[in-house]
Coordinates of C-alpha atoms in Angstrom, one line a residue:
T20 CA -124.9 -107.3 -36.0
R21 CA -128.4 -106.0 -36.5
R22 CA -129.6 -103.0 -34.3
R23 CA -133.1 -102.6 -33.0
R24 CA -135.1 -99.6 -33.8
S25 CA -135.0 -96.9 -31.1
A26 CA -138.1 -95.2 -29.7
N27 CA -136.5 -91.8 -29.9
A28 CA -137.7 -90.1 -33.1
G29 CA -136.8 -93.1 -35.2
M30 CA -133.1 -92.8 -34.4
N31 CA -131.0 -96.0 -34.6
S32 CA -129.7 -97.0 -31.1
T33 CA -126.0 -97.7 -30.8
S34 CA -126.4 -99.8 -27.6
P35 CA -126.2 -103.5 -28.1
T36 CA -129.2 -105.6 -27.3
P37 CA -129.0 -108.7 -25.1
N38 CA -129.2 -110.9 -28.2
D39 CA -126.2 -109.0 -29.6
N40 CA -124.1 -109.7 -26.5
K41 CA -125.1 -113.4 -26.7
L42 CA -124.1 -113.6 -30.3
A43 CA -120.8 -111.9 -29.6
Q44 CA -120.0 -114.5 -26.9
Q45 CA -120.8 -117.4 -29.2
T46 CA -118.9 -116.2 -32.3
P47 CA -115.1 -116.6 -32.0
A48 CA -113.0 -113.7 -33.2
R49 CA -111.6 -114.0 -36.6
P50 CA -107.8 -114.3 -36.7
P51 CA -106.1 -111.3 -38.4
L52 CA -105.1 -111.8 -42.0
K53 CA -101.5 -113.0 -42.4
S54 CA -99.3 -111.2 -45.0
L55 CA -97.9 -113.2 -47.8
D56 CA -94.3 -112.4 -46.7
D57 CA -95.0 -113.5 -43.1
A58 CA -96.7 -116.7 -44.2
L59 CA -93.8 -117.6 -46.5
L60 CA -91.3 -117.0 -43.7
E61 CA -93.3 -119.2 -41.3
L62 CA -93.8 -121.9 -44.0
L63 CA -90.1 -122.0 -44.9
A64 CA -89.2 -122.3 -41.2
N65 CA -90.9 -125.7 -41.2
A66 CA -88.9 -127.1 -44.2
S67 CA -85.8 -129.0 -43.3
P68 CA -83.9 -129.9 -46.5
L69 CA -84.0 -133.6 -47.5
T70 CA -80.7 -135.4 -47.7
S71 CA -81.2 -138.7 -49.5
V72 CA -79.3 -138.8 -52.8
E73 CA -78.9 -141.1 -55.8
D74 CA -76.5 -141.3 -58.7
V75 CA -78.1 -140.8 -62.2
L76 CA -76.8 -140.6 -65.7
L77 CA -76.0 -137.1 -66.7
Q78 CA -78.5 -137.1 -69.6
L79 CA -81.2 -138.0 -67.1
A80 CA -80.4 -135.2 -64.6
D81 CA -82.3 -132.3 -66.2
G82 CA -84.4 -130.6 -63.5
R83 CA -82.8 -132.6 -60.7
V84 CA -81.2 -131.0 -57.7
L85 CA -77.5 -131.5 -57.2
G86 CA -76.6 -133.4 -54.0
N87 CA -73.0 -132.2 -53.7
D88 CA -70.5 -129.7 -55.1
V89 CA -68.9 -130.9 -58.3
V90 CA -65.2 -130.0 -58.6
A91 CA -63.2 -130.0 -61.8
Q92 CA -60.3 -132.4 -62.1
L93 CA -58.9 -130.7 -65.2
D94 CA -58.6 -127.4 -67.0
V95 CA -61.1 -126.4 -69.6
P96 CA -59.9 -126.0 -72.2
G97 CA -57.1 -128.3 -71.5
F98 CA -54.7 -126.5 -73.9
D99 CA -54.4 -123.3 -75.8
N100 CA -56.5 -123.6 -78.9
S101 CA -57.8 -121.6 -81.9
S102 CA -61.2 -120.0 -81.7
V103 CA -61.5 -119.7 -85.5
D104 CA -60.4 -121.3 -88.8
G105 CA -57.3 -119.4 -90.0
Y106 CA -53.6 -119.2 -89.8
A107 CA -51.3 -119.3 -86.7
L108 CA -48.2 -117.2 -86.7
N109 CA -45.7 -115.4 -84.4
I110 CA -46.3 -111.6 -84.1
A111 CA -42.6 -111.0 -84.8
D112 CA -43.3 -112.0 -88.4
T113 CA -46.2 -109.6 -88.9
S114 CA -44.4 -107.1 -91.2
T115 CA -43.2 -109.8 -93.6
A116 CA -46.6 -111.4 -93.5
L117 CA -48.3 -108.1 -94.4
R118 CA -45.8 -107.1 -97.1
E119 CA -45.0 -110.3 -99.1
G120 CA -46.6 -113.2 -97.2
L121 CA -45.3 -116.2 -95.3
P122 CA -45.1 -119.8 -96.5
Q123 CA -47.4 -122.3 -94.9
S124 CA -45.4 -125.0 -93.0
A125 CA -48.1 -127.0 -91.3
R126 CA -51.8 -128.0 -91.2
I127 CA -53.4 -128.5 -87.8
P128 CA -56.9 -130.0 -87.6
A129 CA -58.7 -130.2 -84.3
G130 CA -57.7 -133.2 -82.3
H131 CA -54.2 -133.4 -83.7
F132 CA -50.9 -132.4 -81.9
S133 CA -49.4 -129.2 -83.3
G134 CA -45.7 -129.4 -82.5
N135 CA -43.5 -126.4 -83.1
L136 CA -44.1 -123.6 -85.6
V137 CA -41.2 -123.0 -87.9
G138 CA -40.0 -119.5 -87.7
G139 CA -41.0 -117.2 -90.5
T140 CA -43.9 -119.4 -91.5
V141 CA -47.7 -119.8 -90.7
A142 CA -49.7 -122.9 -89.9
R143 CA -53.1 -123.6 -91.3
I144 CA -55.3 -124.1 -88.2
F145 CA -58.9 -125.0 -87.5
T146 CA -61.3 -124.2 -84.7
G147 CA -60.4 -126.1 -81.5
A148 CA -57.0 -127.2 -82.8
P149 CA -54.1 -126.8 -80.4
I150 CA -51.8 -123.7 -80.9
P151 CA -48.3 -124.7 -82.0
V152 CA -45.4 -123.7 -79.9
N153 CA -43.9 -120.4 -80.9
A154 CA -47.3 -119.1 -82.3
N155 CA -49.0 -116.3 -80.4
A156 CA -51.8 -115.2 -82.7
V157 CA -54.3 -116.6 -85.1
V158 CA -55.6 -114.6 -88.1
M159 CA -59.1 -115.5 -89.5
Q160 CA -59.0 -117.0 -93.0
E161 CA -61.2 -114.1 -94.2
D162 CA -58.3 -111.7 -93.4
C163 CA -55.7 -113.7 -95.4
L164 CA -54.9 -113.9 -99.1
V165 CA -53.6 -117.4 -100.1
S166 CA -51.3 -117.7 -103.2
P167 CA -50.7 -121.3 -104.3
Q168 CA -47.0 -121.8 -105.2
P169 CA -45.1 -124.9 -106.5
A170 CA -43.4 -125.2 -103.1
G171 CA -46.6 -124.7 -101.1
D172 CA -49.1 -121.9 -100.3
V173 CA -47.9 -118.4 -99.4
V174 CA -50.2 -116.5 -97.0
R175 CA -50.3 -112.7 -96.9
L176 CA -52.2 -110.9 -94.2
T177 CA -54.6 -108.0 -95.0
Q178 CA -54.4 -106.6 -91.4
A179 CA -52.0 -106.7 -88.5
P180 CA -52.9 -109.2 -85.7
T181 CA -52.5 -108.5 -82.0
P182 CA -50.8 -110.8 -79.4
G183 CA -53.2 -113.5 -78.3
Q184 CA -55.7 -112.8 -81.0
N185 CA -58.3 -115.6 -81.5
I186 CA -56.5 -117.9 -79.0
R187 CA -58.5 -119.6 -76.2
L188 CA -56.1 -120.0 -73.3
R189 CA -55.9 -123.2 -71.2
G190 CA -58.2 -123.0 -68.2
E191 CA -59.9 -119.8 -69.2
D192 CA -63.3 -121.4 -68.8
I193 CA -62.7 -123.8 -65.9
A194 CA -59.6 -124.2 -63.8
N195 CA -58.5 -127.5 -62.2
G196 CA -59.9 -127.7 -58.7
Q197 CA -62.6 -125.2 -59.3
V198 CA -66.2 -125.8 -58.0
V199 CA -68.1 -126.0 -61.2
V200 CA -71.7 -126.5 -60.0
R201 CA -72.7 -126.1 -56.3
K202 CA -74.8 -128.4 -54.2
G203 CA -78.5 -127.4 -54.2
T204 CA -78.5 -126.2 -57.9
R205 CA -81.4 -127.3 -59.9
L206 CA -79.7 -128.6 -63.0
T207 CA -80.5 -127.1 -66.5
P208 CA -79.4 -128.2 -69.9
A209 CA -76.6 -125.7 -69.7
H210 CA -75.4 -127.3 -66.4
L211 CA -75.4 -130.7 -68.1
G212 CA -73.2 -129.5 -70.9
L213 CA -70.9 -127.9 -68.4
L214 CA -70.6 -131.1 -66.3
A215 CA -70.0 -133.1 -69.5
S216 CA -67.1 -130.8 -70.4
I217 CA -65.2 -131.9 -67.2
G218 CA -65.9 -135.6 -67.9
Q219 CA -68.9 -136.2 -65.6
A220 CA -70.9 -139.2 -66.8
H221 CA -73.0 -139.4 -63.6
V222 CA -74.1 -136.9 -61.0
S223 CA -75.3 -137.3 -57.4
V224 CA -78.7 -135.7 -57.1
L225 CA -81.4 -135.6 -54.4
K226 CA -84.0 -138.3 -54.6
P227 CA -87.2 -136.9 -56.0
L228 CA -89.6 -135.3 -53.6
R229 CA -92.5 -137.7 -53.1
V230 CA -95.8 -135.8 -53.3
A231 CA -99.3 -137.1 -52.8
L232 CA -102.2 -135.1 -54.4
L233 CA -105.5 -135.4 -52.6
S234 CA -108.8 -134.3 -53.9
T235 CA -111.9 -134.5 -51.7
G236 CA -115.5 -134.1 -52.5
D237 CA -118.5 -136.1 -53.5
E238 CA -119.2 -133.6 -56.2
L239 CA -115.9 -134.4 -58.0
V240 CA -115.8 -136.6 -61.1
M241 CA -112.6 -137.5 -63.0
P242 CA -112.5 -136.4 -66.6
G243 CA -113.2 -139.4 -68.8
A244 CA -115.3 -141.2 -66.2
V245 CA -118.5 -139.9 -67.8
A246 CA -119.3 -137.9 -70.9
A247 CA -119.7 -134.2 -70.4
D248 CA -123.4 -134.4 -71.2
A249 CA -123.9 -137.2 -68.8
L250 CA -122.4 -135.4 -65.7
P251 CA -124.8 -136.0 -62.8
P252 CA -126.6 -133.0 -61.3
G253 CA -124.4 -131.1 -58.9
A254 CA -121.2 -132.8 -60.1
I255 CA -118.1 -131.1 -61.5
F256 CA -115.0 -132.5 -63.2
S257 CA -112.0 -132.5 -61.0
S258 CA -109.4 -130.1 -62.5
N259 CA -107.0 -128.8 -59.8
G260 CA -105.1 -132.0 -59.6
F261 CA -104.1 -131.8 -63.3
F262 CA -102.4 -128.5 -63.2
L263 CA -100.9 -129.1 -59.7
S264 CA -99.5 -132.5 -60.8
T265 CA -97.8 -130.8 -63.8
L266 CA -96.4 -127.9 -61.7
L267 CA -95.0 -130.5 -59.2
T268 CA -93.5 -132.6 -61.9
R269 CA -91.7 -129.6 -63.4
L270 CA -90.1 -129.1 -60.0
G271 CA -88.8 -132.7 -60.1
A272 CA -91.3 -134.2 -57.8
H273 CA -92.6 -137.8 -58.1
V274 CA -96.3 -137.3 -57.9
T275 CA -98.9 -139.8 -56.8
E276 CA -102.5 -138.7 -57.5
L277 CA -104.8 -140.4 -55.0
A278 CA -108.3 -141.4 -56.0
I279 CA -111.0 -138.8 -55.1
V280 CA -111.7 -139.2 -51.4
A281 CA -115.4 -139.4 -50.3
D282 CA -116.7 -136.8 -47.9
T283 CA -116.4 -138.8 -44.7
L284 CA -114.0 -138.3 -41.8
A285 CA -113.0 -142.0 -41.9
D286 CA -112.2 -142.0 -45.6
T287 CA -110.2 -138.8 -45.3
Q288 CA -108.2 -140.0 -42.3
A289 CA -107.4 -143.3 -44.1
A290 CA -106.3 -141.5 -47.3
L291 CA -104.1 -139.0 -45.4
Q292 CA -102.5 -141.7 -43.3
H293 CA -101.7 -143.9 -46.3
A294 CA -100.2 -140.9 -48.1
A295 CA -98.1 -139.8 -45.1
N296 CA -96.5 -143.2 -44.8
D297 CA -95.0 -143.2 -48.3
H298 CA -94.6 -139.5 -49.2
D299 CA -92.7 -136.4 -48.1
L300 CA -95.5 -133.9 -48.8
I301 CA -99.3 -134.1 -49.2
V302 CA -101.1 -131.4 -51.1
S303 CA -104.8 -131.2 -51.0
T304 CA -107.3 -128.7 -52.5
G305 CA -110.4 -127.6 -50.6
G306 CA -112.0 -129.1 -47.6
V307 CA -110.1 -127.2 -44.9
S308 CA -113.0 -124.9 -43.9
V309 CA -115.3 -125.5 -41.0
G310 CA -118.4 -126.8 -42.8
E311 CA -120.0 -130.1 -41.8
E312 CA -118.7 -131.7 -45.0
D313 CA -115.2 -130.3 -44.7
H314 CA -113.3 -133.3 -43.2
V315 CA -109.7 -132.5 -44.0
K316 CA -109.2 -130.2 -41.1
P317 CA -110.3 -132.6 -38.3
A318 CA -108.6 -135.5 -40.2
V319 CA -105.2 -133.8 -40.2
Q320 CA -105.6 -132.7 -36.6
S321 CA -106.4 -136.2 -35.5
L322 CA -103.2 -137.5 -37.3
G323 CA -100.8 -134.7 -36.4
S324 CA -101.1 -131.0 -36.3
L325 CA -102.6 -128.2 -38.5
D326 CA -102.3 -124.4 -38.7
L327 CA -105.0 -122.6 -40.6
W328 CA -104.0 -119.2 -42.1
A329 CA -106.2 -116.5 -43.5
L330 CA -103.9 -114.9 -46.0
A331 CA -104.0 -111.2 -47.0
I332 CA -103.9 -112.1 -50.7
K333 CA -106.5 -112.3 -53.4
P334 CA -107.2 -114.8 -54.8
G335 CA -106.1 -117.3 -52.2
K336 CA -107.2 -116.3 -48.7
P337 CA -107.6 -119.8 -47.0
F338 CA -104.3 -121.8 -46.7
A339 CA -103.3 -124.6 -44.3
Y340 CA -100.0 -126.1 -43.3
G341 CA -99.6 -129.1 -41.0
R342 CA -97.8 -132.4 -40.4
I343 CA -99.1 -135.9 -40.4
N344 CA -97.3 -138.5 -38.3
R345 CA -96.2 -141.7 -40.0
L346 CA -97.1 -145.1 -38.6
N347 CA -94.3 -147.0 -37.0
A348 CA -91.8 -144.2 -37.6
A349 CA -90.6 -141.3 -35.6
S350 CA -91.2 -138.9 -38.5
C351 CA -93.9 -137.1 -40.3
A352 CA -95.1 -135.9 -43.7
H353 CA -95.7 -132.2 -44.5
F354 CA -99.3 -131.3 -45.4
V355 CA -100.4 -128.3 -47.4
G356 CA -104.0 -127.4 -47.9
L357 CA -104.8 -125.2 -50.8
P358 CA -108.0 -123.3 -51.5
G359 CA -110.6 -125.2 -53.6
N360 CA -111.2 -122.4 -56.2
P361 CA -108.8 -123.2 -59.1
V362 CA -107.3 -119.7 -59.5
S363 CA -106.7 -119.5 -55.8
S364 CA -105.1 -122.9 -55.8
F365 CA -102.8 -122.0 -58.7
V366 CA -101.7 -118.7 -57.1
T367 CA -101.0 -120.1 -53.6
F368 CA -99.0 -122.9 -55.2
V369 CA -96.8 -120.4 -57.1
V370 CA -96.3 -118.0 -54.2
L371 CA -96.0 -120.4 -51.3
V372 CA -95.7 -124.1 -52.2
R373 CA -93.1 -123.7 -54.9
P374 CA -90.6 -121.9 -52.6
F375 CA -91.5 -124.4 -49.9
I376 CA -90.5 -127.3 -52.2
D377 CA -87.3 -125.6 -53.2
R378 CA -86.4 -125.3 -49.5
L379 CA -87.1 -129.0 -49.0
L380 CA -84.7 -129.8 -51.8
G381 CA -82.0 -127.4 -50.6
V382 CA -82.5 -125.0 -53.5
S383 CA -81.9 -121.3 -52.9
H384 CA -85.2 -120.0 -54.1
A385 CA -84.6 -116.8 -56.1
G386 CA -88.2 -115.9 -56.3
V387 CA -89.7 -114.2 -59.3
H388 CA -87.9 -111.3 -60.9
A389 CA -90.7 -108.8 -61.3
L390 CA -90.6 -106.5 -64.3
P391 CA -91.9 -102.9 -64.3
M392 CA -94.5 -102.6 -67.0
T393 CA -97.3 -100.2 -68.1
A394 CA -100.9 -101.0 -67.3
H395 CA -103.2 -100.6 -70.3
F396 CA -106.2 -101.0 -68.1
D397 CA -108.0 -99.4 -65.1
W398 CA -108.4 -101.1 -61.7
P399 CA -110.4 -98.5 -59.8
K400 CA -111.7 -100.7 -56.9
P401 CA -108.8 -102.5 -55.4
D402 CA -109.1 -105.0 -52.6
K403 CA -107.7 -104.5 -49.1
R404 CA -105.6 -107.6 -49.7
R405 CA -102.5 -107.9 -51.9
E406 CA -103.9 -108.9 -55.4
F407 CA -102.5 -111.1 -58.1
L408 CA -104.3 -109.9 -61.3
R409 CA -104.2 -112.1 -64.4
V410 CA -102.8 -110.1 -67.4
K411 CA -101.2 -110.5 -70.8
R412 CA -98.6 -108.5 -72.6
N413 CA -99.8 -106.8 -75.8
T414 CA -98.2 -105.7 -79.0
L415 CA -97.9 -102.1 -77.7
G416 CA -95.6 -103.2 -74.8
G417 CA -98.2 -102.9 -72.1
L418 CA -100.5 -105.2 -70.1
D419 CA -104.1 -106.1 -70.8
L420 CA -106.3 -107.3 -68.0
Y421 CA -108.5 -110.4 -68.2
P422 CA -112.1 -109.1 -67.8
N423 CA -113.2 -111.6 -65.2
Q424 CA -110.9 -111.8 -62.2
S425 CA -113.0 -114.3 -60.2
S426 CA -111.1 -117.0 -58.3
G427 CA -113.2 -119.6 -60.0
V428 CA -112.4 -118.6 -63.6
L429 CA -109.5 -120.8 -64.6
T430 CA -109.7 -119.4 -68.1
S431 CA -108.0 -116.3 -66.8
V432 CA -104.9 -118.3 -65.9
S433 CA -104.7 -120.2 -69.2
W434 CA -105.2 -116.8 -71.1
A435 CA -102.6 -114.9 -69.1
D436 CA -98.9 -114.8 -69.5
G437 CA -98.3 -113.4 -66.0
F438 CA -99.7 -111.6 -63.0
V439 CA -99.7 -108.1 -61.7
D440 CA -98.6 -108.1 -58.1
N441 CA -100.8 -105.2 -56.8
P442 CA -100.2 -103.9 -53.3
P443 CA -103.2 -103.7 -50.9
S444 CA -105.7 -100.9 -51.6
Q445 CA -103.8 -99.7 -54.6
S446 CA -105.9 -98.6 -57.5
I447 CA -104.5 -98.7 -61.0
S448 CA -105.0 -96.2 -63.8
R449 CA -104.2 -96.7 -67.5
G450 CA -100.5 -95.7 -67.9
D451 CA -99.4 -96.6 -64.4
T452 CA -96.3 -98.7 -63.9
V453 CA -97.1 -102.0 -62.2
S454 CA -95.1 -105.0 -61.0
F455 CA -95.4 -107.8 -63.5
W456 CA -94.6 -111.5 -62.7
P457 CA -94.0 -113.4 -65.9
M458 CA -95.8 -116.7 -66.0
S459 CA -92.7 -118.4 -67.5
Q460 CA -90.9 -117.8 -64.2
C461 CA -93.9 -118.8 -62.0
I462 CA -94.2 -122.3 -63.6
A463 CA -90.7 -123.0 -64.9

């Protein structure tokens, strides 16, 4: 607050004036900044995992969350088989095989029954083919010399094999009765191959999270609605919804992008209520401040409940979480309000909304595995808040800093391949080791 000039030799008075006291009484105290870790714990505490499941074809299950444990009904592999193309033999015949060679008595392609190996002979065998009874090693064809004879090939070894060499044992990958993939796993292409190997044609997965994206503001114009050179004065193209929709889709959500909502309380209430009735989560950007044209806050409060948090991170200080009651149902939809600045919206989604969605889907969120890397820049004036600086790895093995770290510069995110997670009030000098969050993990 401003201080009045003192009559004593031009000294500034430290005593508050009547106007100061009046202003202090009218201005509510700002809530303390909430740490990111505390905010995440509080947010996750509100997320009860969804339970509705559906069966889908295995080839359509990439990125979906498994709804139950999958147990193998067979061994994989189902029989002892060769891991190479070569010759199967019994170790007892090694000395003869090295000295003068052994006759070939059988040829075993993959998918054919092998039978018994005749003593004192070898069997030509191919990768994946079953090991014949009495054989206990396979020698690669590169380590064998084959001499054609009128009665058949004779195979001489160039090096002695060891017991079990090049044999894949029954059940060494998966045992009958083993849990192959656990409930709550977000399926990857590798999981799909694994499930196919035990005969799964369908899997039970959680139904997609239904997410509504809400953009408010009379200044917003959808790209394509007008040409860039015809954009009305004061208008901007709506952009946050495009990267948020993509990030949500990558997490397996079914996204509904609502039309831009006009800056009125009634329109905002109607859009939120409509979204709540048909969605599990509503995500909005901007409009949760206390300005006369910020209608999201009172609209959410009128339809349910809302908590406004001032986060101790930069970018991304304002954040809101709430619930909106559904009409004619004893249930509600989750609401998340992100900052309007695009970089702030992107960062808060990565650090808060993504783990929240994982919790709703029953996924154990592993977080980001930060990497220690060398800063090839100086950051002499850190903020008091925890910072997420946009950086890119360079050819020297260090990190370069985007020159403009403003929360409105979305170019910094498209340029970057990760973030430096910088502690509060921590300056950075060239050569310091910093905590690097790869972008590939943040948006996978």
